């Protein structure tokens, strides 16, 4: 069986983790064609997140917890996750706060089985999203496309699947002041996009 690792950056998410694992289980328990691992990386949370991770890990052999020594920010936390999970056949990156619906995972995996090495996601903006956030997000992509030669598709998110080949290449990148998705987009590979509606 192919191994798919789901890695999850965690900062101040004590109230979301159990719910997240239950939602993930309800998806992965059905996709028995694959072996599944969840890697939860605590990014120096000041709440009870790390204790929750330890509890959850003691209840399921699927779950591994990593406790970073302080808060490094999401970009480096994602890097730690990818490096930890690099021996998997594919990795899936998903937020811990349930804004990225786990129900999309079957589609991500299906596209991977179709031969795509990167399955990226595009967030269709929700009505609940504050206007300032919508403007900020569009401005970000506009500025990025004008100051760099990396093409980033507007409204893509960090939620996505990466084949092991992509992960191996990513692990050779040495930038430390990094943008996770910027490096992923810059590297190329065969990619496709899946749309989703972000939850509140
Ligand atoms: N996160 C993290 N370190 C941080 C800030 C956030 O690991 O310093 C995690 C957070 O727990 C979540 C993901 O990164 O799983 C996205 O964070 P957030 O929801 O704040 O970002 P947004 O939804 O605004 O993009
Ligand atoms: Mg969020």
Short mmCIF file of C-alpha atoms and ligand atoms in Angstrom, two decimals:
data_model
loop_
_atom_site.label_atom_id
_atom_site.label_comp_id
_atom_site.label_asym_id
_atom_site.label_seq_id
_atom_site.Cartn_x
_atom_site.Cartn_y
_atom_site.Cartn_z
CA UNK A 1 0.00 0.00 0.00
CA UNK A 2 1.12 3.53 -0.69
CA UNK A 3 1.66 5.74 2.33
CA UNK A 4 0.09 9.19 2.41
CA UNK A 5 1.10 11.49 5.28
CA UNK A 6 -1.09 14.40 6.25
CA UNK A 7 0.87 17.08 8.02
CA UNK A 8 -0.74 19.79 10.05
CA UNK A 9 0.82 22.99 11.45
CA UNK A 10 -0.62 23.74 14.88
CA UNK A 11 -0.58 27.08 16.64
CA UNK A 12 -3.14 27.74 19.39
CA UNK A 13 -5.57 25.10 18.14
CA UNK A 14 -6.47 23.25 21.37
CA UNK A 15 -10.19 23.47 20.64
CA UNK A 16 -9.95 22.19 17.05
CA UNK A 17 -7.66 19.19 17.16
CA UNK A 18 -10.03 16.44 18.28
CA UNK A 19 -12.65 17.59 15.82
CA UNK A 20 -10.04 17.71 13.05
CA UNK A 21 -8.82 14.17 13.74
CA UNK A 22 -12.41 12.86 13.76
CA UNK A 23 -13.12 14.52 10.42
CA UNK A 24 -9.87 13.16 8.96
CA UNK A 25 -10.60 9.65 10.25
CA UNK A 26 -14.04 9.62 8.70
CA UNK A 27 -12.37 10.24 5.33
CA UNK A 28 -9.24 8.11 5.58
CA UNK A 29 -10.99 5.10 7.17
CA UNK A 30 -12.88 4.71 3.89
CA UNK A 31 -9.83 5.14 1.66
CA UNK A 32 -8.38 1.78 2.68
CA UNK A 33 -6.36 1.56 -0.53
CA UNK A 34 -3.71 3.67 1.24
CA UNK A 35 -1.89 3.72 4.55
CA UNK A 36 -2.37 7.00 6.38
CA UNK A 37 -0.28 8.95 8.85
CA UNK A 38 -1.03 12.28 10.49
CA UNK A 39 1.87 14.47 11.58
CA UNK A 40 0.85 17.28 13.92
CA UNK A 41 3.51 19.91 14.40
CA UNK A 42 3.10 22.17 17.38
CA UNK A 43 4.58 25.57 16.53
CA UNK A 44 5.26 26.85 20.05
CA UNK A 45 1.59 27.18 21.06
CA UNK A 46 0.92 28.81 24.44
CA UNK A 47 -2.38 27.00 24.92
CA UNK A 48 -2.97 23.30 25.56
CA UNK A 49 -2.36 22.19 21.95
CA UNK A 50 0.73 20.09 22.73
CA UNK A 51 -1.03 18.16 25.50
CA UNK A 52 -3.94 17.52 23.13
CA UNK A 53 -1.54 16.24 20.48
CA UNK A 54 0.07 13.88 22.99
CA UNK A 55 -3.37 12.61 24.08
CA UNK A 56 -4.46 12.03 20.49
CA UNK A 57 -1.16 10.34 19.60
CA UNK A 58 -1.56 7.94 22.52
CA UNK A 59 -4.99 6.96 21.18
CA UNK A 60 -3.99 6.32 17.56
CA UNK A 61 -0.92 4.76 15.98
CA UNK A 62 -1.60 6.90 12.91
CA UNK A 63 -0.69 10.09 14.75
CA UNK A 64 2.78 11.51 15.36
CA UNK A 65 3.39 14.75 17.24
CA UNK A 66 6.33 17.09 16.78
CA UNK A 67 6.93 19.87 19.29
CA UNK A 68 9.00 22.75 17.92
CA UNK A 69 11.19 24.54 20.48
CA UNK A 70 9.40 27.87 19.96
CA UNK A 71 7.05 29.62 17.54
CA UNK A 72 8.72 29.70 14.11
CA UNK A 73 5.69 30.69 12.00
CA UNK A 74 3.73 28.63 9.56
CA UNK A 75 6.26 28.57 6.71
CA UNK A 76 9.01 26.87 8.73
CA UNK A 77 6.48 24.63 10.46
CA UNK A 78 5.33 23.36 7.06
CA UNK A 79 8.97 22.76 6.16
CA UNK A 80 9.45 20.68 9.31
CA UNK A 81 6.37 18.65 8.36
CA UNK A 82 7.54 17.97 4.83
CA UNK A 83 11.00 16.98 5.99
CA UNK A 84 9.57 14.64 8.59
CA UNK A 85 7.14 13.02 6.17
CA UNK A 86 9.53 12.83 3.23
CA UNK A 87 9.59 9.04 3.05
CA UNK A 88 5.87 8.93 2.29
CA UNK A 89 4.63 8.35 -1.26
CA UNK A 90 2.71 11.61 -1.03
CA UNK A 91 2.12 14.30 1.56
CA UNK A 92 -0.97 16.41 2.15
CA UNK A 93 -0.70 19.74 3.90
CA UNK A 94 -3.83 20.95 5.72
CA UNK A 95 -4.58 23.69 8.28
CA UNK A 96 -5.58 22.66 11.80
CA UNK A 97 -8.39 25.20 12.14
CA UNK A 98 -10.84 23.32 9.90
CA UNK A 99 -10.92 26.04 7.26
CA UNK A 100 -9.61 23.42 4.84
CA UNK A 101 -12.35 20.77 4.55
CA UNK A 102 -10.91 17.24 4.93
CA UNK A 103 -13.76 16.10 2.68
CA UNK A 104 -11.65 17.28 -0.28
CA UNK A 105 -8.96 14.66 0.39
CA UNK A 106 -10.51 11.91 -1.79
CA UNK A 107 -10.37 14.28 -4.77
CA UNK A 108 -6.76 15.28 -4.03
CA UNK A 109 -5.74 11.64 -3.92
CA UNK A 110 -7.73 10.78 -7.04
CA UNK A 111 -5.94 13.46 -9.07
CA UNK A 112 -2.61 12.17 -7.76
CA UNK A 113 -3.58 8.66 -8.93
CA UNK A 114 -4.39 10.22 -12.34
CA UNK A 115 -0.69 11.14 -12.51
CA UNK A 116 -0.47 14.71 -11.21
CA UNK A 117 2.50 15.36 -8.92
CA UNK A 118 1.06 18.49 -7.33
CA UNK A 119 -2.62 18.87 -6.55
CA UNK A 120 -3.03 22.49 -5.45
CA UNK A 121 -6.22 24.06 -4.17
CA UNK A 122 -7.95 27.33 -4.94
CA UNK A 123 -10.12 28.93 -2.28
CA UNK A 124 -13.41 30.32 -3.53
CA UNK A 125 -13.92 33.28 -1.23
CA UNK A 126 -16.68 33.02 1.32
CA UNK A 127 -19.21 35.76 2.00
CA UNK A 128 -18.18 35.75 5.64
CA UNK A 129 -14.65 36.83 4.76
CA UNK A 130 -14.10 40.49 5.71
CA UNK A 131 -13.66 42.85 2.73
CA UNK A 132 -10.26 43.99 3.97
CA UNK A 133 -9.10 40.38 3.90
CA UNK A 134 -10.35 39.87 0.34
CA UNK A 135 -8.58 43.03 -0.81
CA UNK A 136 -5.41 42.11 1.12
CA UNK A 137 -5.33 38.67 -0.44
CA UNK A 138 -5.70 39.99 -4.01
CA UNK A 139 -3.12 42.70 -3.35
CA UNK A 140 -0.70 40.07 -2.11
CA UNK A 141 -0.83 38.14 -5.39
CA UNK A 142 -0.65 41.34 -7.42
CA UNK A 143 2.49 42.50 -5.58
CA UNK A 144 4.09 39.05 -5.66
CA UNK A 145 3.59 38.75 -9.41
CA UNK A 146 5.18 42.18 -9.94
CA UNK A 147 8.22 41.87 -7.65
CA UNK A 148 9.20 38.28 -8.35
CA UNK A 149 9.47 36.02 -11.34
CA UNK A 150 7.54 33.25 -9.61
CA UNK A 151 4.06 32.82 -10.99
CA UNK A 152 1.59 32.21 -8.18
CA UNK A 153 -2.00 31.45 -9.13
CA UNK A 154 -4.32 33.85 -7.32
CA UNK A 155 -6.28 32.48 -4.36
CA UNK A 156 -4.34 29.23 -4.12
CA UNK A 157 -3.82 27.98 -0.57
CA UNK A 158 -1.38 25.83 1.36
CA UNK A 159 -3.90 23.00 1.31
CA UNK A 160 -2.68 20.46 -1.21
CA UNK A 161 -0.99 17.21 -2.11
CA UNK A 162 2.61 16.71 -3.18
CA UNK A 163 4.14 13.58 -4.65
CA UNK A 164 7.32 12.22 -3.15
CA UNK A 165 9.37 13.45 -6.14
CA UNK A 166 8.24 17.00 -5.39
CA UNK A 167 9.01 16.57 -1.71
CA UNK A 168 12.52 15.33 -2.49
CA UNK A 169 13.16 18.41 -4.63
CA UNK A 170 11.65 20.71 -2.00
CA UNK A 171 13.96 19.30 0.66
CA UNK A 172 16.95 20.47 -1.39
CA UNK A 173 15.89 24.11 -1.19
CA UNK A 174 18.09 26.02 1.24
CA UNK A 175 16.19 29.31 1.62
CA UNK A 176 15.34 29.93 5.24
CA UNK A 177 13.37 33.16 4.93
CA UNK A 178 10.97 31.18 2.88
CA UNK A 179 7.50 31.07 1.46
CA UNK A 180 6.45 27.42 1.35
CA UNK A 181 4.06 27.72 -1.57
CA UNK A 182 6.36 30.11 -3.43
CA UNK A 183 9.05 27.41 -3.53
CA UNK A 184 6.51 24.74 -4.46
CA UNK A 185 5.15 26.88 -7.31
CA UNK A 186 8.63 27.78 -8.52
CA UNK A 187 9.71 24.13 -8.78
CA UNK A 188 7.26 23.18 -11.50
CA UNK A 189 6.13 19.52 -11.90
CA UNK A 190 2.79 18.35 -13.30
CA UNK A 191 0.09 20.13 -11.41
CA UNK A 192 -3.65 20.48 -11.29
CA UNK A 193 -6.06 22.60 -9.25
CA UNK A 194 -9.09 21.75 -7.17
CA UNK A 195 -11.49 24.38 -5.85
CA UNK A 196 -13.00 24.51 -2.38
CA UNK A 197 -15.06 26.84 -0.24
CA UNK A 198 -13.22 27.74 2.97
CA UNK A 199 -15.17 27.34 6.20
CA UNK A 200 -15.33 30.08 8.80
N1 LIG B 1 0.07 28.34 12.29
C1 LIG B 1 1.34 27.95 12.69
N2 LIG B 1 2.20 28.88 13.20
C2 LIG B 1 1.87 30.20 13.30
C3 LIG B 1 0.58 30.60 12.86
C4 LIG B 1 -0.29 29.65 12.35
O1 LIG B 1 1.68 26.77 12.62
O2 LIG B 1 2.68 30.98 13.79
C5 LIG B 1 -0.87 27.33 11.77
C6 LIG B 1 -2.30 27.40 12.32
O3 LIG B 1 -2.46 26.64 13.50
C7 LIG B 1 -3.13 26.84 11.16
C8 LIG B 1 -2.33 27.29 9.94
O4 LIG B 1 -1.00 27.54 10.39
O5 LIG B 1 -3.19 25.44 11.18
C9 LIG B 1 -2.92 28.54 9.28
O6 LIG B 1 -2.98 29.58 10.22
P1 LIG B 1 -4.17 30.62 10.23
O7 LIG B 1 -5.46 29.89 10.32
O8 LIG B 1 -3.86 31.61 11.30
O9 LIG B 1 -3.97 31.29 8.81
P2 LIG B 1 -5.07 31.82 7.78
O10 LIG B 1 -6.30 30.97 7.88
O11 LIG B 1 -5.32 33.20 8.18
O12 LIG B 1 -4.38 31.70 6.47
MG1 LIG B 2 -7.08 29.75 9.23
#
